[in-house]
Coordinates of C-alpha atoms in Angstrom, one line a residue:
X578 CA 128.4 113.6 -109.5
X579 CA 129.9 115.5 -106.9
X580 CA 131.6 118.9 -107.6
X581 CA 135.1 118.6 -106.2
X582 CA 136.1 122.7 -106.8
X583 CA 133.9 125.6 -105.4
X584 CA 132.2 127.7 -108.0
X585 CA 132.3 130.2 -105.7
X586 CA 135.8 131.0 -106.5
X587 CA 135.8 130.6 -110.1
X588 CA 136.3 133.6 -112.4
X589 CA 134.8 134.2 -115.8
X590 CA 136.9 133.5 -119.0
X591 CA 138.3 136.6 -120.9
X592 CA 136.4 136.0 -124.0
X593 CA 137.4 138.9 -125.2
X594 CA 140.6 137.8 -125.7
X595 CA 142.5 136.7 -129.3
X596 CA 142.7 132.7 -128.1
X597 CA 139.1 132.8 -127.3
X598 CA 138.3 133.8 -131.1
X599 CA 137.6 130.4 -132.8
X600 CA 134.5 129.9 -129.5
X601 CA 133.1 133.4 -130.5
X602 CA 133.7 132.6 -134.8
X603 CA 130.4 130.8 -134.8
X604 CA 128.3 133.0 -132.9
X605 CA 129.4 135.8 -135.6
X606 CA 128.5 133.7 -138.0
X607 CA 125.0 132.1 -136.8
X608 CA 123.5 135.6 -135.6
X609 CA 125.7 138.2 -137.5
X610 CA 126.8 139.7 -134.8
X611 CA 130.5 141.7 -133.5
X612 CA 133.7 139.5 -131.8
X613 CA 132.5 142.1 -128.8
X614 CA 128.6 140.6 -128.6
X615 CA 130.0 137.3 -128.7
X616 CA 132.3 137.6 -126.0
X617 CA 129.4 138.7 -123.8
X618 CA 127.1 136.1 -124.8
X619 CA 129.5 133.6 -123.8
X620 CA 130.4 135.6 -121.1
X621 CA 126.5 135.5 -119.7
X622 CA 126.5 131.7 -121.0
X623 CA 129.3 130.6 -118.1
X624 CA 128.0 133.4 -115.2
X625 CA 124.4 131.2 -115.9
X626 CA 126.2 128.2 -115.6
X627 CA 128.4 128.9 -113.3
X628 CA 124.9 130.0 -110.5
X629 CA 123.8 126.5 -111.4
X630 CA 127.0 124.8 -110.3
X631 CA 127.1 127.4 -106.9
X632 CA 123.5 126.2 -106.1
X633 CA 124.6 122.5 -106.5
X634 CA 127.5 123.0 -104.7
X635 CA 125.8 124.3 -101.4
X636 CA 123.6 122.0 -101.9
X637 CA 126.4 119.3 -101.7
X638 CA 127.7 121.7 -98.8
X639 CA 124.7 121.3 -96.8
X640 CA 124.5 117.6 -97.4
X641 CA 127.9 116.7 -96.2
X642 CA 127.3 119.0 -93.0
X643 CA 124.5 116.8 -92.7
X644 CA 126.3 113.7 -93.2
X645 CA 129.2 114.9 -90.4
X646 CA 126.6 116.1 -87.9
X647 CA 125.2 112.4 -88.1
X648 CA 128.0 110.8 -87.8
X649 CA 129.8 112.9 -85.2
X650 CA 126.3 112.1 -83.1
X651 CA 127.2 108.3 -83.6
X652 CA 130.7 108.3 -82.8
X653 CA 129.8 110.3 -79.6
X654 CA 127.0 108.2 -79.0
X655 CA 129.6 104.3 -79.6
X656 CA 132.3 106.4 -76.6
X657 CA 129.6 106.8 -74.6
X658 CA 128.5 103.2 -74.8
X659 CA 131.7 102.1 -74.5
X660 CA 132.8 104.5 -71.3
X661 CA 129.6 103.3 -70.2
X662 CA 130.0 99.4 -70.4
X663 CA 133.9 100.7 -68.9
X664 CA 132.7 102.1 -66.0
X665 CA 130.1 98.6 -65.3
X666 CA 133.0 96.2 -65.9
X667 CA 135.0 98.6 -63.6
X668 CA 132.3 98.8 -61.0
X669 CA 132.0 94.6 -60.9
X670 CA 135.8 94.4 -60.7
X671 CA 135.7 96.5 -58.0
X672 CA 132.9 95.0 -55.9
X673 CA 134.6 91.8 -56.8
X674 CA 137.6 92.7 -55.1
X675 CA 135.8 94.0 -52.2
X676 CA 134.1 90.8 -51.6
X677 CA 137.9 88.6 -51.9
X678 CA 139.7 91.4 -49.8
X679 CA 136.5 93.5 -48.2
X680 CA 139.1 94.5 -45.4
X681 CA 140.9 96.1 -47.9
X682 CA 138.4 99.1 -48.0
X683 CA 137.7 99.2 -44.5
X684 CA 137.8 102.5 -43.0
X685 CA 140.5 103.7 -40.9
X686 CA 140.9 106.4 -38.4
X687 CA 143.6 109.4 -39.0
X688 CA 145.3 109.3 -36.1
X689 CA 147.7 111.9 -36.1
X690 CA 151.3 110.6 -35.4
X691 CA 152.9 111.3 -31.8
X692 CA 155.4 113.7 -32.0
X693 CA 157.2 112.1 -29.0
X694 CA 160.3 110.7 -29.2
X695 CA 159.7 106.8 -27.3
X696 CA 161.3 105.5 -24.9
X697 CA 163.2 101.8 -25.2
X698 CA 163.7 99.8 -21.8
X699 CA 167.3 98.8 -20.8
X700 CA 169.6 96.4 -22.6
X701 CA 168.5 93.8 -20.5
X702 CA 164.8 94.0 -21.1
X703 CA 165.8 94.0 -25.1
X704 CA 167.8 90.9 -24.9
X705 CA 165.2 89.2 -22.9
X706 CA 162.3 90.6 -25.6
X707 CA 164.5 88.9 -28.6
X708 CA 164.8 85.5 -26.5
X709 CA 161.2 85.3 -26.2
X710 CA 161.9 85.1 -22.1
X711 CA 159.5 86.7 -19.6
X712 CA 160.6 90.7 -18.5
X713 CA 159.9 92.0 -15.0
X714 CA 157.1 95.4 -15.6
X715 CA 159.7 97.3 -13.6
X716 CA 161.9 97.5 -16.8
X717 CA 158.6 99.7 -18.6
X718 CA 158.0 101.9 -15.1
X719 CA 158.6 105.3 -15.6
X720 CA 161.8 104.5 -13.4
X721 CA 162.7 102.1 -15.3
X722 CA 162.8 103.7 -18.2
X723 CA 164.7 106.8 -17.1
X724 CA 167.8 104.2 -15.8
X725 CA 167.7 102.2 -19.2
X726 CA 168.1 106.1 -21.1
X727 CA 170.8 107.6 -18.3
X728 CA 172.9 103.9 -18.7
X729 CA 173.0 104.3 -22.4
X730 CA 174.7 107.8 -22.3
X731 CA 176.9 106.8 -19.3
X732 CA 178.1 103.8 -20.8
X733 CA 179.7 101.8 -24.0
X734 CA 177.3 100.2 -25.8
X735 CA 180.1 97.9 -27.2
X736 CA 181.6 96.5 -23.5
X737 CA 180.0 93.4 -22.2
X738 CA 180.0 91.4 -18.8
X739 CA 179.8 87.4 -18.3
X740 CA 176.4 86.7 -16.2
X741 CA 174.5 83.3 -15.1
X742 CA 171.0 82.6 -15.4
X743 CA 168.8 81.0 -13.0
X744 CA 169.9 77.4 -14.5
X745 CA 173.3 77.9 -14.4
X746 CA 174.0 79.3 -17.4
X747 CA 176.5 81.8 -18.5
X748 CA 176.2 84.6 -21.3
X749 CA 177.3 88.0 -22.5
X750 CA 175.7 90.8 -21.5
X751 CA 175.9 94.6 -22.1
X752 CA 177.3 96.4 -19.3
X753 CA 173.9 98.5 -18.8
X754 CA 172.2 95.0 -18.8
X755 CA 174.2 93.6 -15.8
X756 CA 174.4 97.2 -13.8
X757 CA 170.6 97.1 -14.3
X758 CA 169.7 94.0 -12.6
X759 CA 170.8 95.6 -8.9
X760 CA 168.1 97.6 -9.2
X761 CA 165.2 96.0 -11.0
X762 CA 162.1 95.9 -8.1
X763 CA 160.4 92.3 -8.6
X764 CA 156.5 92.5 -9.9
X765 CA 155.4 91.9 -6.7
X766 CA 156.8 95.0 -4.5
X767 CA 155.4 97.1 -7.5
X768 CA 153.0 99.7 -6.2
X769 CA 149.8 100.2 -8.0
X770 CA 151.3 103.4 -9.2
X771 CA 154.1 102.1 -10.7
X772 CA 151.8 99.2 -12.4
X773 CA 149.6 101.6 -13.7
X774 CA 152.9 103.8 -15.6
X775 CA 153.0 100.6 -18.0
X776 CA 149.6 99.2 -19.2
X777 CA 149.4 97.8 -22.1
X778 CA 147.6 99.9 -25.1
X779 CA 144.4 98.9 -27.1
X780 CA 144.0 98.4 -30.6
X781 CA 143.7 101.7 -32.0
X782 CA 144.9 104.2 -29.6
X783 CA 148.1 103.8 -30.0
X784 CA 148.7 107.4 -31.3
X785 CA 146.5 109.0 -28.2
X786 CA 147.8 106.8 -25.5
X787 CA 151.7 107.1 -26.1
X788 CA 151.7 110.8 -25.0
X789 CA 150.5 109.8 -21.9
X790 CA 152.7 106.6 -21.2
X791 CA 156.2 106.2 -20.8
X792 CA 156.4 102.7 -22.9
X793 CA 153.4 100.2 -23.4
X794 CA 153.8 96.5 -21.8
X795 CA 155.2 94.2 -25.2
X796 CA 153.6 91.0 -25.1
X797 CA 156.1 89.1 -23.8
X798 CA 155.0 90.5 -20.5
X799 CA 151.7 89.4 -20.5
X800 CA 152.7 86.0 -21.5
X801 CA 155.2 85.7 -19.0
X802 CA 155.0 84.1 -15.4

């Protein structure tokens, strides 16, 4: 049975003492001798039994250190198992997902972001890019580019003028738009020079080619006439 208090701890009756006298009557009685010598026999009686009950009690100790030990080891062991069949099921998810969406974990370059402040082209060129119409390269020259920005701070973005298309046609335009047609040099008095100030920009180097171009060619231009 276990022992549920530590001997250790435990202190020897008072034998001595008056409510102790009906234990010790017997013992006076049986061996004819004093209260005092059978206060100390009874005394040496518990410290004997009281080393028994210490020994069982480390005993006990050393068993249920035992018992912890061994089961700490197979609780450790069970998280282990279990971080380990985590980490599989994670790993399977994982190359599961890079087989559905492998260009998810494609590698990608760090290209450092320009600094630069771009350049737009002029009114006209942007209402031509949201009709989906063809616009002359002139409009992304370096000359170009430097009319569309000195007609946006000279004039009101808000004022508009009536123009006609090639079929007749009549629209609003911005200001800027219509004062940048009397200057717009068709593609095919371009020099070589001015063609080469608006090339159109590979995949990828974007970032490295935009400090060293005005604007890139949208491709509206390309599909154009």
């Amino acid at each position: 049975m276990p022992i549920g208090i530590n001997p250790h701890n435990a202190q020897a009756p008072v034998y001595n003492h008056e409510r102790f006298r009906a234990m010790r009557q017997p013992l006076v009685d049986n061996f004819n001798i004093t209260h005092e010598q059978a206060a100390q026999r009874l005394t040496n009686i518990w410290q004997a039994q009281n080393l028994v009950e210490r020994q069982e009690w480390d005993l006990q100790q050393e068993e249920n250190d035992e018992a912890n030990r061994l089961d700490q080891e197979r609780r450790q062991q069970q998280e282990e198992e279990c971080q380990h069949l985590l980490e599989e099921e994670q790993e399977l998810t994982r190359q599961e997902e890079w087989k559905n969406n492998h260009n998810k974990f494609l590698p990608y370059n760090k290209v450092p972001m320009s600094s630069a402040i771009p350049k737009l082209p002029s009114a006209l060129a942007v209402c031509k890019l949201k009709k989906g119409d063809y616009v002359k390269m002139y409009h992304f020259t370096n000359k170009g580019l430097a009319e569309a920005e000195a007609s946006s701070h000279s004039l009101n973005d808000d004022a508009f003028a009536l123009t006609k298309d090639d079929n007749s046609h009549h629209s609003f335009i911005p200001i800027a738009a219509a004062k940048a047609k009397e200057t717009i040099i068709p593609d095919k008095d371009l020099m070589w020079a001015e063609i080469d100030e608006a090339p159109p920009l590979a995949p990828g180097h974007e970032g490295e080619r935009m400090g060293q171009r005005a604007c890139p060619i949208p491709p509206s231009v390309l599909n154009g006439p």
